[in-house]
mmCIF file of C-alpha atoms in Angstrom:
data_model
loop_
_atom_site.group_PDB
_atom_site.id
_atom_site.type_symbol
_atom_site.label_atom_id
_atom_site.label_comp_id
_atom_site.label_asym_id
_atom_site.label_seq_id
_atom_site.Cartn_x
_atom_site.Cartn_y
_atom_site.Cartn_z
ATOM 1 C CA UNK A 1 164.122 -4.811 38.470
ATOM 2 C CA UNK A 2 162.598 -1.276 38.204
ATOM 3 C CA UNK A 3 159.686 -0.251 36.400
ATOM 4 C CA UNK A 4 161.584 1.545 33.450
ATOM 5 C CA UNK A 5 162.023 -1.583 32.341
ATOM 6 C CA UNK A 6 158.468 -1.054 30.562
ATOM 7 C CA UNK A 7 159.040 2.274 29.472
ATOM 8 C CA UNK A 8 159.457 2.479 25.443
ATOM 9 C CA UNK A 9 162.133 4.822 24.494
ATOM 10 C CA UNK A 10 161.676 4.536 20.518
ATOM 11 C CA UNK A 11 157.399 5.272 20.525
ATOM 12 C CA UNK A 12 155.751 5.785 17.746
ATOM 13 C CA UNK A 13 153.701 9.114 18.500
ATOM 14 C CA UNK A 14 151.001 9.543 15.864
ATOM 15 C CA UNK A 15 153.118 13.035 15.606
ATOM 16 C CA UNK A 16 156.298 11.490 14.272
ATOM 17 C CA UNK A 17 153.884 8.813 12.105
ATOM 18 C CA UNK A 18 152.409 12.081 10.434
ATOM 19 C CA UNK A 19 156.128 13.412 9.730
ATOM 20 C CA UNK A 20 157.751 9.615 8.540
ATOM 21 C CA UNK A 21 154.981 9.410 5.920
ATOM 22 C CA UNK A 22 154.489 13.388 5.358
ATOM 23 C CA UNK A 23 158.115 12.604 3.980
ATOM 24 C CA UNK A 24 157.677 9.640 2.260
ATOM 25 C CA UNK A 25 155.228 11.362 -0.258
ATOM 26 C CA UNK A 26 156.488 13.054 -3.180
ATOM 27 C CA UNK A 27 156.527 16.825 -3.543
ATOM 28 C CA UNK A 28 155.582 17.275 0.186
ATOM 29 C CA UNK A 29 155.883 20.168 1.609
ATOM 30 C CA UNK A 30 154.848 19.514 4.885
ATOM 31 C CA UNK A 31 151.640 21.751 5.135
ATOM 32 C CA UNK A 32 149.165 18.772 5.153
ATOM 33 C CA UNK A 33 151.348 17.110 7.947
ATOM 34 C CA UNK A 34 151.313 20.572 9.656
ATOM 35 C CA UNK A 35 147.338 20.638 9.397
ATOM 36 C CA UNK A 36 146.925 17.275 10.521
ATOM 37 C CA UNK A 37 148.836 17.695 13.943
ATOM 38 C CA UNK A 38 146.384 20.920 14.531
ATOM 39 C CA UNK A 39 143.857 18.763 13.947
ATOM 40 C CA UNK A 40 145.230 16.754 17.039
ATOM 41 C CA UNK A 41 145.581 19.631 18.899
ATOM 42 C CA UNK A 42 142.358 20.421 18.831
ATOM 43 C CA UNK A 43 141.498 16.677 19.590
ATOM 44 C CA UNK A 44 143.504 16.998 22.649
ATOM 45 C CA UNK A 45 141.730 19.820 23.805
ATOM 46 C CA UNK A 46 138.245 18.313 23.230
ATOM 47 C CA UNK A 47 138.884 14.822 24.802
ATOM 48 C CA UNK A 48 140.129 17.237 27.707
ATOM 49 C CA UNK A 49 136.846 19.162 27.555
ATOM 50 C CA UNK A 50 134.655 16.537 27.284
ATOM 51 C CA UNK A 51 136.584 14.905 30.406
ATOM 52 C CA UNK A 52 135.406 17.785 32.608
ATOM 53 C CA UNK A 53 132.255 18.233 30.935
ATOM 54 C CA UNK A 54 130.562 17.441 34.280
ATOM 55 C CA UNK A 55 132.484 19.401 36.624
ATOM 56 C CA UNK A 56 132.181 22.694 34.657
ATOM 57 C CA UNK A 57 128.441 22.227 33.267
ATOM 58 C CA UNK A 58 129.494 21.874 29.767
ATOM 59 C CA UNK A 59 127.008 19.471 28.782
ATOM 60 C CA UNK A 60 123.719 21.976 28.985
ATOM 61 C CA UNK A 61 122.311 23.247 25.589
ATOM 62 C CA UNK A 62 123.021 26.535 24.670
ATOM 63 C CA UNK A 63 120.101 27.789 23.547
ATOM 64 C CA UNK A 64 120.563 27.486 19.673
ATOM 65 C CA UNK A 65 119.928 24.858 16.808
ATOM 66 C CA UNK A 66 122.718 24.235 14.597
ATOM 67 C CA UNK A 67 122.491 24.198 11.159
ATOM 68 C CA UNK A 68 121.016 20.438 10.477
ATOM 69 C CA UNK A 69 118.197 20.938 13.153
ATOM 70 C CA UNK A 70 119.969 19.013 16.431
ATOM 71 C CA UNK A 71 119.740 21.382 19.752
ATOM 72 C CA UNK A 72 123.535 22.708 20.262
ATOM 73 C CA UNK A 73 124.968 21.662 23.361
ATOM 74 C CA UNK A 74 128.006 23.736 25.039
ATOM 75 C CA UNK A 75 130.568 21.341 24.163
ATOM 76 C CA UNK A 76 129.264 21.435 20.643
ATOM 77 C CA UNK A 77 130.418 25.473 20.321
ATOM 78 C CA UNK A 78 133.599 24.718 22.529
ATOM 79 C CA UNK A 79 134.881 22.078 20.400
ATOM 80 C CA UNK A 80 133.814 23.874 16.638
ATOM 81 C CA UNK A 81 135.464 26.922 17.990
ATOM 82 C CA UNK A 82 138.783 25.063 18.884
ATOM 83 C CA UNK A 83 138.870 23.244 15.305
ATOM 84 C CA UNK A 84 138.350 26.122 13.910
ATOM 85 C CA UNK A 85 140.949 28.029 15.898
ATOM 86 C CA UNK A 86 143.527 25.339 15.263
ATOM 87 C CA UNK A 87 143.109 24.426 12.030
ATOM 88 C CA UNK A 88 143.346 28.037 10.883
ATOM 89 C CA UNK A 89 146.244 29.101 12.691
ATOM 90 C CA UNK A 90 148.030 26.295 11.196
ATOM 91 C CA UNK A 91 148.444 27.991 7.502
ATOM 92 C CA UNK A 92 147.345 25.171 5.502
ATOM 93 C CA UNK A 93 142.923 25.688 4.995
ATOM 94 C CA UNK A 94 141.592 27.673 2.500
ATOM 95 C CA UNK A 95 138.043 27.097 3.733
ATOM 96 C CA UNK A 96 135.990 24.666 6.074
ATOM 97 C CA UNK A 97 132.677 22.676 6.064
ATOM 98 C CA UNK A 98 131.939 21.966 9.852
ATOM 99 C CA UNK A 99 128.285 20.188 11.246
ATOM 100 C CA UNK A 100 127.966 23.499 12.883
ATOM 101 C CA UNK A 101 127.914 26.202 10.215
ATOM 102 C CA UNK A 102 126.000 26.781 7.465
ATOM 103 C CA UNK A 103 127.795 28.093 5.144
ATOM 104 C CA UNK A 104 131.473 28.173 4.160
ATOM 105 C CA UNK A 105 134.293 28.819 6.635
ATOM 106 C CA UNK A 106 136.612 30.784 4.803
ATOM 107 C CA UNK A 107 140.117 31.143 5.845
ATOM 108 C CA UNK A 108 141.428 34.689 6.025
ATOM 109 C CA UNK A 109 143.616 35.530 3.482
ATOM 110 C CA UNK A 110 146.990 35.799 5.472
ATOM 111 C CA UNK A 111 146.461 32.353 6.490
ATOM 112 C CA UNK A 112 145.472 30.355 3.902
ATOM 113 C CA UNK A 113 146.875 27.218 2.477
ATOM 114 C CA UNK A 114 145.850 24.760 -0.212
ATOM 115 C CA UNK A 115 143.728 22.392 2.019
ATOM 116 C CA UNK A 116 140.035 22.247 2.510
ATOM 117 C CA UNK A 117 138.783 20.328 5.916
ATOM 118 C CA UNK A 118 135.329 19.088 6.497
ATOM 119 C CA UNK A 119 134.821 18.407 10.043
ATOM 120 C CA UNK A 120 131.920 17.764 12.843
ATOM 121 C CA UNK A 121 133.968 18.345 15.797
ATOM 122 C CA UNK A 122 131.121 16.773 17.571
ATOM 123 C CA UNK A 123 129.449 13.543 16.586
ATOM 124 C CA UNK A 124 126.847 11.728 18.861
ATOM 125 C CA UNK A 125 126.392 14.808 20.831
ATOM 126 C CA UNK A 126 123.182 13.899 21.818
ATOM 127 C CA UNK A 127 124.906 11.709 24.432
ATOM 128 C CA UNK A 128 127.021 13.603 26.311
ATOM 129 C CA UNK A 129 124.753 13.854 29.002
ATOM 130 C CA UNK A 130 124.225 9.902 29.693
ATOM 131 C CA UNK A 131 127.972 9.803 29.521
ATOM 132 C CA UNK A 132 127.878 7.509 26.194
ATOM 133 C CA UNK A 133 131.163 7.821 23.619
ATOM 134 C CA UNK A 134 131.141 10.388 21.529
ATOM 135 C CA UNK A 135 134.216 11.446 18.390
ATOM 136 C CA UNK A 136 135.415 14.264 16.124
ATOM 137 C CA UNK A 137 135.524 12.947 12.271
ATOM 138 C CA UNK A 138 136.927 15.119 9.499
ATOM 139 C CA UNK A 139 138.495 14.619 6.012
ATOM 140 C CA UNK A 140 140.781 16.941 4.204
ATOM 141 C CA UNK A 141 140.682 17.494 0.735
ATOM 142 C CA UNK A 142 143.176 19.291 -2.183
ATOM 143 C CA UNK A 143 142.270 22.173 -3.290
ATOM 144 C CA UNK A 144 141.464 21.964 -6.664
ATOM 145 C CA UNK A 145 140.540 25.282 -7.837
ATOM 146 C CA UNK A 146 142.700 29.227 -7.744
ATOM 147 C CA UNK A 147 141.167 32.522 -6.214
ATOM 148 C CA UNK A 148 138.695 32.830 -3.841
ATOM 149 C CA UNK A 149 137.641 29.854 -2.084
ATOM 150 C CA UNK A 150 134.189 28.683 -3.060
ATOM 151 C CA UNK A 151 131.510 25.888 -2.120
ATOM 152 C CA UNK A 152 132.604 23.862 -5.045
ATOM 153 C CA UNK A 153 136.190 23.439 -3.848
ATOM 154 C CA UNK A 154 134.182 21.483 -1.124
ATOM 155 C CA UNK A 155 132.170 19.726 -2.557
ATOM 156 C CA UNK A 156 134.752 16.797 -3.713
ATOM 157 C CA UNK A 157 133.595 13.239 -3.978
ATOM 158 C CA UNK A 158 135.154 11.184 -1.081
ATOM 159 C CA UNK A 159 137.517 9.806 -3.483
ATOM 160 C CA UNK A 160 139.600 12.819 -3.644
ATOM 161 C CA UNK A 161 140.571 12.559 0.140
ATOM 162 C CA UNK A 162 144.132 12.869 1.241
ATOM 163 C CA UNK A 163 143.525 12.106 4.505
ATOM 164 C CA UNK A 164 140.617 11.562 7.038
ATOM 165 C CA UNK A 165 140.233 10.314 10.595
ATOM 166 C CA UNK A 166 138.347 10.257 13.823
ATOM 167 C CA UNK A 167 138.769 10.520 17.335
ATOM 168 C CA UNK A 168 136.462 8.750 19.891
ATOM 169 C CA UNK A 169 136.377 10.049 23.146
ATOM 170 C CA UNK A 170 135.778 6.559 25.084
ATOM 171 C CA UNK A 171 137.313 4.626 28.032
ATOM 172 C CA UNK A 172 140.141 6.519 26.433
ATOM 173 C CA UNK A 173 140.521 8.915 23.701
ATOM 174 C CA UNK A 174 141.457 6.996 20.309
ATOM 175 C CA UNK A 175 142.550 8.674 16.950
ATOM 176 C CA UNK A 176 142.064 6.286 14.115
ATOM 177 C CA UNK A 177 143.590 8.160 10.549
ATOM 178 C CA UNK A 178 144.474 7.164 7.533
ATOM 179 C CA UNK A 179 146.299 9.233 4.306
ATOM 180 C CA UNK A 180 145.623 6.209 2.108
ATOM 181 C CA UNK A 181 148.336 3.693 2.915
ATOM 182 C CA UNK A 182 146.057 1.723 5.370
ATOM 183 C CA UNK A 183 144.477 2.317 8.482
ATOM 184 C CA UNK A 184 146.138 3.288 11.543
ATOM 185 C CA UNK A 185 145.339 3.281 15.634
ATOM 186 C CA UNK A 186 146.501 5.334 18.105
ATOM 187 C CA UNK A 187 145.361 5.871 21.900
ATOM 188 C CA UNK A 188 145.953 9.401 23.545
ATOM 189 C CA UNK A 189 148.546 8.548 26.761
ATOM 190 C CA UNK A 190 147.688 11.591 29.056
ATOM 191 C CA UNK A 191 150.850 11.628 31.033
ATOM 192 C CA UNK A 192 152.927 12.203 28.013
ATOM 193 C CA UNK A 193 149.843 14.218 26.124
ATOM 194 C CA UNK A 194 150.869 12.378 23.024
ATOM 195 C CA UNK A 195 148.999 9.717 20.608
ATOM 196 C CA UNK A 196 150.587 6.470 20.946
ATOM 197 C CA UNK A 197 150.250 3.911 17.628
ATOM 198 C CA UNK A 198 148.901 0.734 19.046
ATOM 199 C CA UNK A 199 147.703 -1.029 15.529
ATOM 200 C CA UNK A 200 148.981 -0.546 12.279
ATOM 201 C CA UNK A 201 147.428 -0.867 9.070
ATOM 202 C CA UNK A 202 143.826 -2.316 10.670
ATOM 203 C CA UNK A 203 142.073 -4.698 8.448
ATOM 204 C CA UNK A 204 138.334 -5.383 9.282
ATOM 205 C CA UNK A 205 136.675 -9.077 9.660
ATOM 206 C CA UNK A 206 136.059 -10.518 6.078
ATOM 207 C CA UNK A 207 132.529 -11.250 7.910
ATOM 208 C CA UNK A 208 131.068 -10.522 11.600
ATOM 209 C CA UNK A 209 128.711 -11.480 13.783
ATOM 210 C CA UNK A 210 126.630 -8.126 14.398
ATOM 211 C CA UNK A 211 124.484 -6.139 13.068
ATOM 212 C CA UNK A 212 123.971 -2.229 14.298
ATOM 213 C CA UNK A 213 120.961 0.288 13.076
ATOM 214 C CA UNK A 214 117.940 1.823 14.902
ATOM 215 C CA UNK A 215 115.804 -0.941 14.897
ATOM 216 C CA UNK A 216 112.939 1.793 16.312
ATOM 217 C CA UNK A 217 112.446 2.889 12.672
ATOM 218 C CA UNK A 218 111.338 -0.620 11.016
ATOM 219 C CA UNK A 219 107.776 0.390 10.895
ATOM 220 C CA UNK A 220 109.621 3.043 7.950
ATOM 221 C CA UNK A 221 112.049 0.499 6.821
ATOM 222 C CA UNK A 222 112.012 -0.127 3.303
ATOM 223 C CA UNK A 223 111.005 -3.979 3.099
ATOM 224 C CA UNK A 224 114.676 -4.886 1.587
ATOM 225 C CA UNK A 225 116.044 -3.824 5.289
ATOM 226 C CA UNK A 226 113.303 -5.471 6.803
ATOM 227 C CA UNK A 227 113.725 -9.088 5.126
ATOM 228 C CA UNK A 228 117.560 -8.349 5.610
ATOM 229 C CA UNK A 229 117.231 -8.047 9.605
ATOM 230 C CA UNK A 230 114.727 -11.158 9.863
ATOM 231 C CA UNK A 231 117.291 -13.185 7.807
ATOM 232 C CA UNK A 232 120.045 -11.936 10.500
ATOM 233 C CA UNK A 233 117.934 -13.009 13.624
ATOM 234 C CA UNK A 234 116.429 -16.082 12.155
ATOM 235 C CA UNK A 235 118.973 -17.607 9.419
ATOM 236 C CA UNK A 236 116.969 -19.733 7.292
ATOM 237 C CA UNK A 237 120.573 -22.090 7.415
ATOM 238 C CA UNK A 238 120.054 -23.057 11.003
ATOM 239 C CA UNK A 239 123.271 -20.556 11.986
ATOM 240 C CA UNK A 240 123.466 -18.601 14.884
ATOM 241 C CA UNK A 241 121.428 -15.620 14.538
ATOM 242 C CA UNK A 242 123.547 -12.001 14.654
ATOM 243 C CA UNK A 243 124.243 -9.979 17.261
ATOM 244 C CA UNK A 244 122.756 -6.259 17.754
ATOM 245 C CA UNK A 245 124.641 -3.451 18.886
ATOM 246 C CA UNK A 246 123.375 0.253 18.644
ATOM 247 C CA UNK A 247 125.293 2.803 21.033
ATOM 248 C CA UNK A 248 123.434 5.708 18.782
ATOM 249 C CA UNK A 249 126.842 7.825 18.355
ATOM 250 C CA UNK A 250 128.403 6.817 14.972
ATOM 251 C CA UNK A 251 132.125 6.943 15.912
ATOM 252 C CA UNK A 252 131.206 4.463 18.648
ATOM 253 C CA UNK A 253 129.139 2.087 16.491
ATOM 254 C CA UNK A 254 131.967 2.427 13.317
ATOM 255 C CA UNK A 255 134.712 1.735 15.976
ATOM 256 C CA UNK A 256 133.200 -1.372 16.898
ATOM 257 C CA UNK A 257 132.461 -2.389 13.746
ATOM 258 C CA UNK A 258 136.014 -1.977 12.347
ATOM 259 C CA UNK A 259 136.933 -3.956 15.474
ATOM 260 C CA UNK A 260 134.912 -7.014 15.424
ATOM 261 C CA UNK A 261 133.419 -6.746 12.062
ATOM 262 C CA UNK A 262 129.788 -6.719 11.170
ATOM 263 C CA UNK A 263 127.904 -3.941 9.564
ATOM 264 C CA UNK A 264 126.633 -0.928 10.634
ATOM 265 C CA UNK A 265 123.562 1.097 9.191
ATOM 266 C CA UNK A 266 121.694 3.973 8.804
ATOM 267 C CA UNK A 267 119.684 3.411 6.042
ATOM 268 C CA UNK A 268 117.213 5.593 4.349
ATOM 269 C CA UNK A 269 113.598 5.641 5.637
ATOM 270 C CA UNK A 270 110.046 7.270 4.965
ATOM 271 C CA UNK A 271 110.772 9.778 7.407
ATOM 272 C CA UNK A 272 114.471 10.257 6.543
ATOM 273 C CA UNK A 273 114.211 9.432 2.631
ATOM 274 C CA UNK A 274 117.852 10.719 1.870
ATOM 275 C CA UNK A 275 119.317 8.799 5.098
ATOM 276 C CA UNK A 276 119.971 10.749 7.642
ATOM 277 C CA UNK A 277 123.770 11.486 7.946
ATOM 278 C CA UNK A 278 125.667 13.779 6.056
ATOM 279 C CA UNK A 279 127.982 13.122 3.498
ATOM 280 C CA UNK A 280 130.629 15.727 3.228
ATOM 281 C CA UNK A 281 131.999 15.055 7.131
ATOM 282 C CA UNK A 282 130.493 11.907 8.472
ATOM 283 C CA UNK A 283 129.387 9.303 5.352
ATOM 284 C CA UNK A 284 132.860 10.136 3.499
ATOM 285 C CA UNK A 285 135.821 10.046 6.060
ATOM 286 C CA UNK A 286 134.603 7.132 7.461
ATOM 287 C CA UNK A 287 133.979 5.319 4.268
ATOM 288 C CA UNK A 288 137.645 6.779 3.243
ATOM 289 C CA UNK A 289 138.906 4.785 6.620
ATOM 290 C CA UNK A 290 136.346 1.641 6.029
ATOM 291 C CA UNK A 291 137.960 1.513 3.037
ATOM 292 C CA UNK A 292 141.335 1.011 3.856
ATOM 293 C CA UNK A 293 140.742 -1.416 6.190
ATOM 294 C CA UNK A 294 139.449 -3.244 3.237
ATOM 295 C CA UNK A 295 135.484 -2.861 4.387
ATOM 296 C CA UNK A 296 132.788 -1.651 1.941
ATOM 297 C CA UNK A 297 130.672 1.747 2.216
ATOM 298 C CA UNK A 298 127.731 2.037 0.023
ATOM 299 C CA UNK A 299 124.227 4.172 -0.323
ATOM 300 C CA UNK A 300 122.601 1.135 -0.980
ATOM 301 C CA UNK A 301 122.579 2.113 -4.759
ATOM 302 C CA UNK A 302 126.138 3.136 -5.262
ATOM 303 C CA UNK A 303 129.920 3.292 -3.703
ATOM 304 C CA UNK A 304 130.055 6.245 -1.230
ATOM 305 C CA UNK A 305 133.393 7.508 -2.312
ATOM 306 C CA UNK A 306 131.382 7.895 -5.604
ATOM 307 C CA UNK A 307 128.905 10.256 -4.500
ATOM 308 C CA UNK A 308 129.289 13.718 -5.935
ATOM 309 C CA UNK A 309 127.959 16.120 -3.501
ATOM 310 C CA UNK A 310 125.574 18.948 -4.349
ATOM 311 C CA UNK A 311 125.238 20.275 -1.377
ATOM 312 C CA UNK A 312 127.412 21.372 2.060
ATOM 313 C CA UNK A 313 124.820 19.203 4.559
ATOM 314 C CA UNK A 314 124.081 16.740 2.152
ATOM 315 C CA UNK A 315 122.261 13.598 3.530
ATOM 316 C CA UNK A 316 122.745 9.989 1.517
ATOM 317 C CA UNK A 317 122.131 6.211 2.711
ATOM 318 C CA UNK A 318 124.723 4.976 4.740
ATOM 319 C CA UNK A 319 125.638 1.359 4.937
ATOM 320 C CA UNK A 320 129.608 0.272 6.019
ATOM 321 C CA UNK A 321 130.937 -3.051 7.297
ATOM 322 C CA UNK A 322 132.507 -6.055 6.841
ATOM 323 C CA UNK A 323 132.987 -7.330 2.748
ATOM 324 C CA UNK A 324 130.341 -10.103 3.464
ATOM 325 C CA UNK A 325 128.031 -8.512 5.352
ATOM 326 C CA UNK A 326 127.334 -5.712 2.959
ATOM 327 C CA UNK A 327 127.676 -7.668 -0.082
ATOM 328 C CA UNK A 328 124.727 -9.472 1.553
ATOM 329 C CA UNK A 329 123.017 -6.823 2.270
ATOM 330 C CA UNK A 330 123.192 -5.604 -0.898
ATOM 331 C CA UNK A 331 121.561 -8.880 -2.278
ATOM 332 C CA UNK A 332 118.751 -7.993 -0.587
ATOM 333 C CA UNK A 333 118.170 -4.691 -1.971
ATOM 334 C CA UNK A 334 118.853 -6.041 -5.682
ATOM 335 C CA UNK A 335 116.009 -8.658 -4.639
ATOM 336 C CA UNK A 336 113.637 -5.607 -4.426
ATOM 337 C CA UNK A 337 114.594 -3.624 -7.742
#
C-alpha cells in the first residue's frame, strides 16, 4: 500500500474555512474574508522570518524603542512592515493600531475599505533570542463612522469585534481565529504553505490545574492575588496544589491555557497600576477568542469586552482562563472590596 493512502484530498485550509463562512454571513461582500487571508499572508511570511531569524541575524535590536517603551528588535520592524504591507494592499482597512506605532495608520485613500485592524505583529519579542514561542494577535473591527478615518473609529470596545486571532510561532506555526461562531485551530503545513484546520470550535476546561503570572512581582501584588496564589499552592481542602507555568510570551501562555485549562494572569501591580498589557491588540482579541471557547476575561473589576478604550496603547488588568478558575479568582478580589 503506498503512502497516498494518508494524503487528504478534501482539507480544510483555513483559506477555504474563511470563504465557507465569509458566505454564510449575510450581506457579505467578501472584503473581511479578503483581509483576513492577508492577514495570513503576512503570518506566513513572519513564521518564515522568524524561522531564519538565526541564520540572517534578525534577532539583534535595532537601535530604537517602540512606542510602549520595549527595545525594537529586527524582526519586530520586519514583521510590522509586512502587516502593514499586506493588510493594506488588500483593499479592505481604513486605518490600523499596531504595538509599533504611535499613532494612527491610515490607509491611503485608493485603498481603503471599511475595516479597522489592531495588530502587534510581534508579541513576546523579548524572547526571540532564547528561542522561546513567540505570536502575531490582531482583531478587526467595523467601521463605524464616514470620512476621514479617526482614533475613535479605533477605539471600539472588544465587543464590537468581527473577527480576531493569533498565530504562535512554536514547534510549528498555529493560527487560532475566530469570527464569532466558536473557536477554531489550524497548524501551518509548510510543504503545501497552507493552514490546515486540526480542531474545530475549541472549548476550554470548565476548570484546570495551573496557574500562570510573574510570580517575581508578589512583593507588588495586591494582597487579593497574593491570598489567591497561597490558596492555589496550599488548598486549605487537602487537594493537590496547582501547577505553575510562565513562558513570559502571552500567545504561548494563552495557548496553553486554552489547551489544558487554568488561568493565566497579568494582573495590575504597584509598579504597573493599570496592568501592563494593552487593550486595543493584546487584552481584547484574546478575550474575543477566550470567549468563544466559553472561558472568562476580566480586569479584575469588569468584563474585558466591556472596556471602552480611551486611548490607542491603553493598559488594563488582565485575567483569562478557565470558568472556575476565574470565577475563583474573582472571589478573592470581592473578599478585599
Amino acid at each position: 500500500m503506498s503512502d497516498q493512502s494518508a494524503f487528504d484530498t478534501d482539507v480544510w485550509t483555513l483559506t477555504r474555512f474563511v470563504i465557507e463562512t465569509g458566505r454564510q454571513a449575510k450581506g457579505a461582500t467578501g472584503e473581511l474574508t479578503q483581509l483576513i487571508n492577508a492577514m495570513l499572508t503576512a503570518i506566513k511570511a513572519i513564521s518564515s522570518a522568524v524561522r531564519k531569524a538565526g541564520l540572517v541575524h534578525l534577532q539583534g535590536l535595532a537601535g530604537a524603542v517602540n512606542v510602549t517603551g520595549d527595545d525594537v528588535k529586527k524582526l519586530d520592524v520586519l514583521s510590522n512592515d509586512l502587516v502593514i504591507n499586506m493588510l493594506q494592499a488588500s483593499y479592505g482597512t481604513c486605518c490600523m493600531v499596531s504595538e509599533e506605532n504611535k499613532e494612527l495608520i491610515i490607509t491611503p485613500k485608493d485603498k481603503r475599505g471599511k475595516y479597522v485592524v489592531c495588530f502587534d505583529p510581534l508579541d513576546g519579542s523579548s524572547n526571540i533570542d532564547c528561542l522561546a514561542s513567540i505570536g502575531t494577535i490582531f482583531a478587526i473591527y467595523k467601521r463605524e463612522s464616514e470620512g476621514e478615518p479617526v482614533e475613535k473609529d479605533a477605539l471600539q470596545p472588544g465587543k464590537n469585534i468581527v473577527c480576531a486571532g493569533y498565530a504562535l510561532y512554536g514547534s510549528a506555526t498555529l493560527v487560532a481565529l475566530s469570527t464569532g461562531a466558536g473557536l477554531n485551530f489550524f497548524m501551518l503545513d509548510p510543504a503545501v504553505g497552507e493552514f490546515i484546520l486540526i480542531e474545530r470550535n475549541v472549548k476550554i476546561k470548565q476548570k484546570g490545574k495551573i496557574y500562570s503570572l510573574n510570580e517575581g512581582y508578589a512583593k507588588y501584588f495586591h494582597p487579593s492575588i497574593n491570598e489567591y496564589l497561597k490558596h492555589k499552592k496550599y488548598p486549605e481542602d487537602g487537594s493537590s496544589p496547582y501547577g505553575a507555568r510562565y513562558v513570559g510570551s502571552m500567545v504561548s501562555d494563552v495557548h496553553r491555557t486554552i489547551a489544558y485549562g487554568g488561568i493565566f494572569m497579568y494582573p495590575a501591580n504597584e509598579k504597573s497600576p493599570k496592568g501592563k498589557l494593552r487593550l486595543l491588540y493584546e487584552c481584547n482579541p484574546i478575550a474575543f477568542l477566550i470567549e468563544q471557547a466559553g472561558g472568562l476575561a476580566t480586569t479584575g473589576t469588569q468584563r474585558i469586552l466591556d472596556v471602552q478604550p480611551e486611548a490607542l496603547h491603553q493598559r488594563v488588568p488582565f485575567v483569562v482562563g478557565s470558568p472556575d478558575d476565574v470565577n475563583e479568582y474573582l472571589s478573592f478580589v470581592k473578599k478585599y472590596q
